[in-house]
mmCIF file of C-alpha atoms and ligand atoms in Angstrom:
data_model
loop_
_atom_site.group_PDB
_atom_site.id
_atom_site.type_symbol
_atom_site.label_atom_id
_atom_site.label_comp_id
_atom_site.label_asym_id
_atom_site.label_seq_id
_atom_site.Cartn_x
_atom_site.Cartn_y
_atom_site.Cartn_z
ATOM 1 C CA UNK A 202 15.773 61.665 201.169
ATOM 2 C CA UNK A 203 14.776 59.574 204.452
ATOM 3 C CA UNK A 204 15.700 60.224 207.490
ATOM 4 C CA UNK A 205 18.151 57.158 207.491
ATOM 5 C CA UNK A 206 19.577 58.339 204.333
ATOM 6 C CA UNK A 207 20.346 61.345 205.492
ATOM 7 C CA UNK A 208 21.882 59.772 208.739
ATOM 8 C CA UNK A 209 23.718 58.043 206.579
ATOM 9 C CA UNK A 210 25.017 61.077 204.359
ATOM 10 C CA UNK A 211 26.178 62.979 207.739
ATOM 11 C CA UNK A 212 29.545 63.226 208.019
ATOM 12 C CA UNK A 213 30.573 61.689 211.340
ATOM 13 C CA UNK A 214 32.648 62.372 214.192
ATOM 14 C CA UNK A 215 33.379 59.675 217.173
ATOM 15 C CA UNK A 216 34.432 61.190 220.006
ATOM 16 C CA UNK A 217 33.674 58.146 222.796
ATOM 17 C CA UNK A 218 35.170 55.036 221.671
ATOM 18 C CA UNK A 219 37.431 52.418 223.217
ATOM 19 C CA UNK A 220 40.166 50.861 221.153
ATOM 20 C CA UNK A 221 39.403 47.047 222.741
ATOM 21 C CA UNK A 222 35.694 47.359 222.442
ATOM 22 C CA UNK A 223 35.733 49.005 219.318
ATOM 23 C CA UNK A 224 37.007 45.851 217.976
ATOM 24 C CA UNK A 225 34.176 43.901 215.193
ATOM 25 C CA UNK A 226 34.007 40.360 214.174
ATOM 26 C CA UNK A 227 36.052 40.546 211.527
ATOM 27 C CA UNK A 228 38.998 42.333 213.563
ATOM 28 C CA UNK A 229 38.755 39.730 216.298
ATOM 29 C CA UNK A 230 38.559 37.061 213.809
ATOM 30 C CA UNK A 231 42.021 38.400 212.587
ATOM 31 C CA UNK A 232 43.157 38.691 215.983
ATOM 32 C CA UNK A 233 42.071 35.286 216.651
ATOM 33 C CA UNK A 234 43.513 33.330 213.823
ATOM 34 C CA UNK A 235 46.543 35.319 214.492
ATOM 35 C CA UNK A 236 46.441 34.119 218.215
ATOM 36 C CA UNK A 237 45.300 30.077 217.985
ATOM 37 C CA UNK A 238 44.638 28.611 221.432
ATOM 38 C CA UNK A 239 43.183 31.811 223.234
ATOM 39 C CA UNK A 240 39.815 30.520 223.613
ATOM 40 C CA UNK A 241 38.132 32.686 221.153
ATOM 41 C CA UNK A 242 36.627 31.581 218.463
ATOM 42 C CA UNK A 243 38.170 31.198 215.165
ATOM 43 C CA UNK A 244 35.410 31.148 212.940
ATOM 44 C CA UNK A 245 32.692 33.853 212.029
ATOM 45 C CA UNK A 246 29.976 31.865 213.009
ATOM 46 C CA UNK A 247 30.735 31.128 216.354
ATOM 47 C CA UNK A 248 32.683 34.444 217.025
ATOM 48 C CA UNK A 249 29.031 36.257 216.352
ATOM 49 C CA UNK A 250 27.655 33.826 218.773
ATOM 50 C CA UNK A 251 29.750 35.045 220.944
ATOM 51 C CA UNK A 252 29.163 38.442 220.533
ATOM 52 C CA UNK A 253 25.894 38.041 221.585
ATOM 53 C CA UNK A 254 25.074 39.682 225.262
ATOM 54 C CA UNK A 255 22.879 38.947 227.824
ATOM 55 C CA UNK A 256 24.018 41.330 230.459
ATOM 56 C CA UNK A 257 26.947 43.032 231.598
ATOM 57 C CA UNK A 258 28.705 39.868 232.939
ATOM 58 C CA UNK A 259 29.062 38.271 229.438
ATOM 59 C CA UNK A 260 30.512 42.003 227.947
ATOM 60 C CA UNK A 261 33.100 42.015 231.034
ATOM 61 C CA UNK A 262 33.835 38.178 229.834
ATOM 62 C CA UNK A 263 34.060 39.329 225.633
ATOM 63 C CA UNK A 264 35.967 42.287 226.748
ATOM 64 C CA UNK A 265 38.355 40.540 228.608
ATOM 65 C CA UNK A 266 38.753 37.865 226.016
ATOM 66 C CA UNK A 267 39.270 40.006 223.323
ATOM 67 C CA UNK A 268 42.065 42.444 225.305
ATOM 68 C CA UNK A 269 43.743 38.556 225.996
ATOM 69 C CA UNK A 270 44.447 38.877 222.093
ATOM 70 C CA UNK A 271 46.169 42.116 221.844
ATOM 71 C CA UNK A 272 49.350 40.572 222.539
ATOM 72 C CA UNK A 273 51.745 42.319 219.966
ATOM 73 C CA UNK A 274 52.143 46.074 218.741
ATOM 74 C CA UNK A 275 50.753 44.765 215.413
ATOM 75 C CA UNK A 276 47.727 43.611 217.473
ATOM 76 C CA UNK A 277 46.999 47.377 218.613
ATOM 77 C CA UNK A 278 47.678 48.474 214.989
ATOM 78 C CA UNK A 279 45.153 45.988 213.797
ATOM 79 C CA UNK A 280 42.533 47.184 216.346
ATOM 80 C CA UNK A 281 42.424 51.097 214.833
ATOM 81 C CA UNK A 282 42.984 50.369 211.314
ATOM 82 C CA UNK A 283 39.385 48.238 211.980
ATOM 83 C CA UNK A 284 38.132 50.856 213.875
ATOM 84 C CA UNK A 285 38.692 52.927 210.919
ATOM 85 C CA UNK A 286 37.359 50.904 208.220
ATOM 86 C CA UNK A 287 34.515 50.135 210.574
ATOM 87 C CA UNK A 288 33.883 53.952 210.628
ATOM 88 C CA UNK A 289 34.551 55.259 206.929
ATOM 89 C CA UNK A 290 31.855 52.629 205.986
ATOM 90 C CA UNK A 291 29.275 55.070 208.108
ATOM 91 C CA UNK A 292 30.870 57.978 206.631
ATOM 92 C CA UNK A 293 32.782 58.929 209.897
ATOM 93 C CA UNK A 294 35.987 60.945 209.065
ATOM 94 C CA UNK A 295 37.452 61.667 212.701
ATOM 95 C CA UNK A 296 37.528 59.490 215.841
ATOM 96 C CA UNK A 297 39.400 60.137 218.850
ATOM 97 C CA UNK A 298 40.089 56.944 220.069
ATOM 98 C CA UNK A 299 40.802 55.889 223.657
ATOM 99 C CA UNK A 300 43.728 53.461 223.775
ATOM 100 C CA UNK A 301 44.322 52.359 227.500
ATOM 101 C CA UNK A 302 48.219 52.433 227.717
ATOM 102 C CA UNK A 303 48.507 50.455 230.598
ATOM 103 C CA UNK A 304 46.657 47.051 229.332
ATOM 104 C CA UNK A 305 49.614 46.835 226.969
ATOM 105 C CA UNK A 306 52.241 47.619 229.409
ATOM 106 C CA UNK A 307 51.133 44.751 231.780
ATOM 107 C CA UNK A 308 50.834 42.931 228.141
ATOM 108 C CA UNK A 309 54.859 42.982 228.321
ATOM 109 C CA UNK A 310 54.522 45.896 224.945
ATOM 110 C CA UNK A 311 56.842 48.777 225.536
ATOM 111 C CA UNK A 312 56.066 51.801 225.349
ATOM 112 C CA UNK A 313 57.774 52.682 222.408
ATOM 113 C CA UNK A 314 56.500 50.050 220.287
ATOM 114 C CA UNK A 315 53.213 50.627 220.960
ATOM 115 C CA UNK A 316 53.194 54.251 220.237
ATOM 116 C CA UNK A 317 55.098 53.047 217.020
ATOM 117 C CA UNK A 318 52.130 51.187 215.846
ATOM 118 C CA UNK A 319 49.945 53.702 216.945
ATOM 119 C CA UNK A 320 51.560 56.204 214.742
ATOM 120 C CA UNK A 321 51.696 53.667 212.098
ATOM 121 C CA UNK A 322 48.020 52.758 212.296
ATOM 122 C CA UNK A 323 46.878 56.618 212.167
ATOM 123 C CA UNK A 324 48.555 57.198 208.897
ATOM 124 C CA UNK A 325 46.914 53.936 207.703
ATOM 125 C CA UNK A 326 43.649 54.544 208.660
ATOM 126 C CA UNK A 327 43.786 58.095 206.919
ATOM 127 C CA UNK A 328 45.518 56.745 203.847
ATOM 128 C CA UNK A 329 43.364 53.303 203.234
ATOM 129 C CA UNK A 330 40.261 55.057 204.960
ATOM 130 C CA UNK A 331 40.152 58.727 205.075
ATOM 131 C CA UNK A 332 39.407 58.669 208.880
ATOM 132 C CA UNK A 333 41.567 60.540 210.850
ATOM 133 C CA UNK A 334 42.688 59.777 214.238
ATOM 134 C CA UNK A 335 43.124 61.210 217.683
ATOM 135 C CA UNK A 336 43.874 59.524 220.504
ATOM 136 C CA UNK A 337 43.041 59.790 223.988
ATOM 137 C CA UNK A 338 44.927 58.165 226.611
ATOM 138 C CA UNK A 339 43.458 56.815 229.551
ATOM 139 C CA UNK A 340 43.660 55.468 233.018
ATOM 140 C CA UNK A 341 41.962 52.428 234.167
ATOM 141 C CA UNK A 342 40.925 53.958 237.371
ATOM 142 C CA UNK A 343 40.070 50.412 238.983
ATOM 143 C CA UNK A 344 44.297 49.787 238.711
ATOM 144 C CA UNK A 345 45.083 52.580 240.727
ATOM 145 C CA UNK A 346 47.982 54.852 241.287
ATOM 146 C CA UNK A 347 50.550 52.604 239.537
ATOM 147 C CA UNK A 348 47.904 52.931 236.541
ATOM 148 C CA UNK A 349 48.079 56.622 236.808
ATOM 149 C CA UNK A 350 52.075 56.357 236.573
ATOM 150 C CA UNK A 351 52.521 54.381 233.701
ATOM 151 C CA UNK A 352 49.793 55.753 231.704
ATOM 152 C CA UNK A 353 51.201 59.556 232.305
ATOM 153 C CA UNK A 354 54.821 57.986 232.059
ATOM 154 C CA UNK A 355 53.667 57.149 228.141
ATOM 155 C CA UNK A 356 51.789 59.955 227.501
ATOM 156 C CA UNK A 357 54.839 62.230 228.332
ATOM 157 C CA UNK A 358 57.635 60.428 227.546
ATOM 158 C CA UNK A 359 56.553 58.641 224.144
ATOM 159 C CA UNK A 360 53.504 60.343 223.171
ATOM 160 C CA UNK A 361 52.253 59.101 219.698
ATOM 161 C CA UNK A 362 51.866 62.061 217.306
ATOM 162 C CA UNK A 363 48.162 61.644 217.457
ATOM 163 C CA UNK A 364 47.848 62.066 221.262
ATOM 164 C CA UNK A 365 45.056 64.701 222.073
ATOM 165 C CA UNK A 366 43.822 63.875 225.547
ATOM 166 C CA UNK A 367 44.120 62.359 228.826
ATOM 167 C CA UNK A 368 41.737 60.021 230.407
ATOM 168 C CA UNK A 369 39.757 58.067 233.384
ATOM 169 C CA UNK A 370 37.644 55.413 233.227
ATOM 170 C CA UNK A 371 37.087 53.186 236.480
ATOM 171 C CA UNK A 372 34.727 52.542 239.480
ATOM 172 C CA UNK A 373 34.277 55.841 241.988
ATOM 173 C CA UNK A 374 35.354 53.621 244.638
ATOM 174 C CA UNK A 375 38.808 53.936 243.393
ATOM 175 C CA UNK A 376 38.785 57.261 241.968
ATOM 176 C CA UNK A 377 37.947 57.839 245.963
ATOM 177 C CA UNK A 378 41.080 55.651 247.100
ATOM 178 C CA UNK A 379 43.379 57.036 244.591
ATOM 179 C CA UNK A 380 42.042 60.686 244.244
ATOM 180 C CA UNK A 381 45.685 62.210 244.501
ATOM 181 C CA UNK A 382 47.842 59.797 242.276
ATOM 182 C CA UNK A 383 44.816 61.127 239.629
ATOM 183 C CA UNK A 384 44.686 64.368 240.636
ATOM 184 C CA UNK A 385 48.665 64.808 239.881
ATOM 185 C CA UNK A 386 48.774 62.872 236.736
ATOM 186 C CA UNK A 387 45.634 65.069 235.274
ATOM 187 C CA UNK A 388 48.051 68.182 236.118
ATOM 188 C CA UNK A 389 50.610 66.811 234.717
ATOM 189 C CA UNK A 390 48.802 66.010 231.647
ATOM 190 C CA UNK A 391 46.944 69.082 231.037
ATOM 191 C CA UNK A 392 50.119 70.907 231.812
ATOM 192 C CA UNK A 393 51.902 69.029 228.897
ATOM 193 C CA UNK A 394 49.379 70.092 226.680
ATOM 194 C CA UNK A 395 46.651 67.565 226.603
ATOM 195 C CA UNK A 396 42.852 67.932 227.069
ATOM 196 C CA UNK A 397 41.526 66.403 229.928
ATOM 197 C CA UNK A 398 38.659 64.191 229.398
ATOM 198 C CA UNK A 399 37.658 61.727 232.105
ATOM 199 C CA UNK A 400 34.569 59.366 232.272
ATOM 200 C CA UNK A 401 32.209 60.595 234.879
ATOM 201 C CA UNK A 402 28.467 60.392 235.601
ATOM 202 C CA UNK A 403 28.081 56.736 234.079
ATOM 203 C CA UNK A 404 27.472 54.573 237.007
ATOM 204 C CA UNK A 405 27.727 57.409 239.441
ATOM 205 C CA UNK A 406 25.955 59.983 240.949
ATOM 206 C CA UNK A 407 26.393 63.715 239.820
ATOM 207 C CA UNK A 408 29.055 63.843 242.613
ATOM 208 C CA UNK A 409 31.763 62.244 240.406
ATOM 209 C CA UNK A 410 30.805 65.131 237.707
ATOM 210 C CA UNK A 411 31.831 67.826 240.130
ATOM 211 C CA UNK A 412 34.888 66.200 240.802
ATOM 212 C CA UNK A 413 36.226 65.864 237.621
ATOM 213 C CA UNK A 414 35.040 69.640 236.673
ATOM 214 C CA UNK A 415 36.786 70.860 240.062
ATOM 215 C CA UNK A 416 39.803 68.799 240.393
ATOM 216 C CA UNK A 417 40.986 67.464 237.033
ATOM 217 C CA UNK A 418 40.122 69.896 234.872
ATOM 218 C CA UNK A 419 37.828 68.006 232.769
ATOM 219 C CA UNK A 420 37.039 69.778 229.679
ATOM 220 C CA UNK A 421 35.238 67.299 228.013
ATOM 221 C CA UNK A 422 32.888 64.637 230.105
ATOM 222 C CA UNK A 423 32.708 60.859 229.164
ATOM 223 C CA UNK A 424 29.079 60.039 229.995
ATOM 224 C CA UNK A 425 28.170 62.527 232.379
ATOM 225 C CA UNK A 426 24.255 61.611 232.321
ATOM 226 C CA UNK A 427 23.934 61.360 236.069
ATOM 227 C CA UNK A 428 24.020 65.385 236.064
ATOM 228 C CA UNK A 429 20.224 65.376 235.247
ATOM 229 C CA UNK A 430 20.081 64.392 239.102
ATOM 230 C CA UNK A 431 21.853 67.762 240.371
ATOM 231 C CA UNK A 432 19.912 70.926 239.418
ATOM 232 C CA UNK A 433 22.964 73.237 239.871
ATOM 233 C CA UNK A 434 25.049 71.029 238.369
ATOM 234 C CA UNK A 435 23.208 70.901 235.180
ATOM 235 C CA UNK A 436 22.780 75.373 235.220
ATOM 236 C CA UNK A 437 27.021 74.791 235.339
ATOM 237 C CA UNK A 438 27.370 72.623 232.449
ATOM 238 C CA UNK A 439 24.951 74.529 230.637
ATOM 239 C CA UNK A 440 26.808 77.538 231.400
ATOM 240 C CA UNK A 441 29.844 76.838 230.525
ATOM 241 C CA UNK A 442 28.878 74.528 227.816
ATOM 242 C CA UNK A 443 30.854 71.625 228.581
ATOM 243 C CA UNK A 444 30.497 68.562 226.068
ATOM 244 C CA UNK A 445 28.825 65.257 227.160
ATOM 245 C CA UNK A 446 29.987 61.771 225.529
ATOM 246 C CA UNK A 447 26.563 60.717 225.685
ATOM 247 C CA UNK A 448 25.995 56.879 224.736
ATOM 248 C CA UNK A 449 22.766 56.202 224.903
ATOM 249 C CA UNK A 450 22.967 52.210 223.795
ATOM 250 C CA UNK A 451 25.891 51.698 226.013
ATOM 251 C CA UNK A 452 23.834 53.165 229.192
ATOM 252 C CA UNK A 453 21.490 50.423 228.120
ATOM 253 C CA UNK A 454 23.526 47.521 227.870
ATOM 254 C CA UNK A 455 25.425 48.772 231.372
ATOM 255 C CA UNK A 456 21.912 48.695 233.055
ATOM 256 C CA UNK A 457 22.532 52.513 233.716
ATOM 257 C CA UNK A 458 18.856 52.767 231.969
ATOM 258 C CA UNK A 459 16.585 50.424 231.784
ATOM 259 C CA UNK A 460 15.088 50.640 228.250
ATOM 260 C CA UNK A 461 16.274 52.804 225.239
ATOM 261 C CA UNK A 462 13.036 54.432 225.295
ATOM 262 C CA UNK A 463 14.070 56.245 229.015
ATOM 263 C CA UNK A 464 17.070 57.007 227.722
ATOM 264 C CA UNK A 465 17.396 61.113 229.147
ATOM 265 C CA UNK A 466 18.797 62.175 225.479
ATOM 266 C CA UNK A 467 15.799 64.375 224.940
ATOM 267 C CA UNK A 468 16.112 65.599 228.703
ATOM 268 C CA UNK A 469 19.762 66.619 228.401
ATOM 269 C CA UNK A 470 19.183 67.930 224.678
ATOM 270 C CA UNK A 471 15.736 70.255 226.921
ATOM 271 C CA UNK A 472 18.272 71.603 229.028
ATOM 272 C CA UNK A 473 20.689 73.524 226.579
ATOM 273 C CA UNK A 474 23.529 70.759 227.359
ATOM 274 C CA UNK A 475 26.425 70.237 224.965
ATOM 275 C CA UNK A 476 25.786 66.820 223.778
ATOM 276 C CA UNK A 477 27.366 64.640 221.182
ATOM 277 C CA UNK A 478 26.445 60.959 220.390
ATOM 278 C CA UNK A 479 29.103 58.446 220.493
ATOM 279 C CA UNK A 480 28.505 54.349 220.428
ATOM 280 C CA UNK A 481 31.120 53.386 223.577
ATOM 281 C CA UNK A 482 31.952 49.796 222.776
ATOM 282 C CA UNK A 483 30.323 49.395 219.567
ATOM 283 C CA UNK A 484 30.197 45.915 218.355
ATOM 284 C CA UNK A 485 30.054 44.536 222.077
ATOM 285 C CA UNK A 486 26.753 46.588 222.702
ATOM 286 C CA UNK A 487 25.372 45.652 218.972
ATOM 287 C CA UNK A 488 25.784 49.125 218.002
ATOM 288 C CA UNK A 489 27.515 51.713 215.467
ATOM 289 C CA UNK A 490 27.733 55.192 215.407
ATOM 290 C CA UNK A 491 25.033 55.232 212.484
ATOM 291 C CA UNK A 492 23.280 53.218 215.256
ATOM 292 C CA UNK A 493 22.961 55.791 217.551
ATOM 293 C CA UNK A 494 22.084 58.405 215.328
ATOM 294 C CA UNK A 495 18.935 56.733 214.486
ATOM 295 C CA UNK A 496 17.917 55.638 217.850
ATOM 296 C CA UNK A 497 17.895 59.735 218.267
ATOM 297 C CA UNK A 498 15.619 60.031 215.349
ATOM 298 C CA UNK A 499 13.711 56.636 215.577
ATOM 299 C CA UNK A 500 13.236 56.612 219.089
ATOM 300 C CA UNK A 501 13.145 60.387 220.275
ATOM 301 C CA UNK A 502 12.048 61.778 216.732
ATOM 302 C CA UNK A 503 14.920 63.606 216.036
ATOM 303 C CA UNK A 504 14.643 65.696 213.152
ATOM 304 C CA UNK A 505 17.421 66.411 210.421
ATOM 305 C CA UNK A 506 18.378 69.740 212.050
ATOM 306 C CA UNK A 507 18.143 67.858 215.279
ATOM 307 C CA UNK A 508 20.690 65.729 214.190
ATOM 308 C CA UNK A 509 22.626 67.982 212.293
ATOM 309 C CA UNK A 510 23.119 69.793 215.173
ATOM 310 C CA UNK A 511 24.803 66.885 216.730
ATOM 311 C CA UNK A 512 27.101 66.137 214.088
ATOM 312 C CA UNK A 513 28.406 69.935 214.185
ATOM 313 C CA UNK A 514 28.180 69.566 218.191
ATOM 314 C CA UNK A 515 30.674 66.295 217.686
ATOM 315 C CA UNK A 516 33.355 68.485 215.403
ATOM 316 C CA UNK A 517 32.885 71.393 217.641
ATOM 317 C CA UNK A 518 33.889 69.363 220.911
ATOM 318 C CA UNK A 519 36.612 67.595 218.883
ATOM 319 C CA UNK A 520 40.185 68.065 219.283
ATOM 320 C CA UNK A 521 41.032 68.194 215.314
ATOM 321 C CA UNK A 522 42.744 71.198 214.075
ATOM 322 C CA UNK A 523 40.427 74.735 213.138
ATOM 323 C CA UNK A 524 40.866 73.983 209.409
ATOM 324 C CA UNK A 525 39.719 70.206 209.021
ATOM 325 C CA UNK A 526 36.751 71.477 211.728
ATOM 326 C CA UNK A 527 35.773 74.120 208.933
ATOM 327 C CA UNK A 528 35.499 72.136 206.378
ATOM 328 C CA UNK A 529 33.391 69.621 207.883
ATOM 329 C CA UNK A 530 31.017 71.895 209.652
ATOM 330 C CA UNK A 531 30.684 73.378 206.114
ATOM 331 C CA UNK A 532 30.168 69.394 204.763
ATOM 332 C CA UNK A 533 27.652 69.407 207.451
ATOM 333 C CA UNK A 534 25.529 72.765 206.832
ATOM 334 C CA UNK A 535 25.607 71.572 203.123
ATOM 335 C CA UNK A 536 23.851 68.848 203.633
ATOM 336 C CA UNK A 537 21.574 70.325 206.488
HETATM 337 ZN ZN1 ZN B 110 33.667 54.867 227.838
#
């Protein structure tokens, strides 16, 4: 078997992907035709012309189109059952998705609709796809404190079943201004039951790493490549094994790292870090989870227990129930 066989074979987990960007030509398409007059193409050709990046001005301008679409619960619905298909066609079985609750408040989408058709969408997915589905629900940090609110507001008061974690993305400028409001919510969270998984260590220095370790809890880090520049920081994460999100096509495309080929996968993978490979924003960046498993063995040479070892590394750091873990890490050894 080749290596990209057996890439293929692996079954998958996706722990680091965002609902809007997750979304593929032929989801937006639907979304599109659904929504006539939004300025997004309504044809495949030209839609794939515009999925085509130059840097990370034109992804901001996609991204921002595409969100414009999800107007409607059954827009959100649409987005994870293509998420799903997207996925079971690269043998992925579990994704924990993160849905940013607050886009579709400002939307005018209450809160109980949406978590309506993200319930409905889960048992979809699983049904027409066999991919299960966690979600993660997160703040835009760049929105601030009334962000913080209404995204904790849902995730207490109308959690969908599916709800596993809690969530920042954002610029550190405004994690700075609004440290409290995030601070609170993360307790809040966490005390309610949910994991807390923030984004940290993308476009920031280690220092936004510490943070999120000492004062949210984070259990789980979105990113988190920036460590490599903080000696002590690394020995911690190492120590107590705390999982990475790493994304290494994203990084690219974000002009976090200049070429795939400096990518510090094999740095973090040298220093005994918990690392799992996730694609981000997939079909905005021109990537897919299968993607990113062979950059790791095309790029850094990778070998099959290399990469096995990242599969189990994704189920381990999952949020899925002991059970469903079992039986995939067992999937897993099988095929190792
Ligand atoms: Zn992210």
């Amino acid at each position: 078997m080749s290596i990209h066989s057996f890439i293929d074979a692996l079954p998958k987990v996706e722990l680091h992907v965002h609902l809007v960007g997750s979304a593929s030509v032929p989801t937006v398409l639907e979304l599109s035709r659904r929504h006539p007059g939004s300025g997004v193409p309504t044809t495949e050709e030209e839609l794939r012309a515009f999925y085509v990046f130059r840097d990370f001005t034109d992804f901001a301008a996609v991204y921002q189109a595409v969100n414009a679409l999800v107007r409607e619960p059954e827009d959100v619905a649409t987005l994870v059952t293509g998420l799903a298909g997207d996925l079971a066609g690269q043998n992925g079985r579990y994704a924990e998705v993160t849905v940013t609750p607050y886009a579709h408040h400002v939307a005018g989408m209450p809160m109980r609709a949406v978590t309506e058709a993200l319930d409905i969408a889960a048992r979809s997915s699983f049904d027409e796809h066999g991919v299960r589905i966690g979600y993660i629900f997160d703040i835009p940090g760049e929105c601030g404190a009334e962000a913080a609110r209404v995204t904790l507001d849902h995730a207490l008061q109308e959690p969908p079943q599916a709800l596993v974690a809690f969530g920042l993305a954002g610029i550190e400028q405004e994690r700075v201004r609004h440290r409290d409001a995030f601070r609170d919510a993360f307790r809040a969270a966490t005390a309610a039951g949910l994991h807390s998984v923030p984004h940290a260590g993308e476009m920031t220095g280690p220092e936004t790493v510490w943070e999120v370790v000492g004062h949210l809890g984070a259990e789980r880090i979105g990113h988190g490549i920036s460590c490599l520049d903080d000696p002590r920081l690394v020995a911690h994460l190492r120590e107590a094994q705390i999982p990475l999100d790493v994304c290494p096509t994203s990084n690219v495309c974000t002009g976090q790292v200049a070429r795939i080929a400096e990518h510090p996968l094999p740095r973090l993978l040298g220093e005994g870090l918990f690392v799992t490979l996730n694609s981000d924003d997939p079909p905005m960046f021109a990537t897919t989870l299968t993607g990113e498993y062979r950059i790791a063995a095309d790029v850094f040479g990778l070998d099959r227990a290399a990469l096995a070892a990242l599969a189990r590394n994704a189920v381990t750091a999952s949020y899925l129930g002991s059970a469903a873990k079992r039986d995939l890490l067992a999937e897993i050894d099988a095929l190792a």
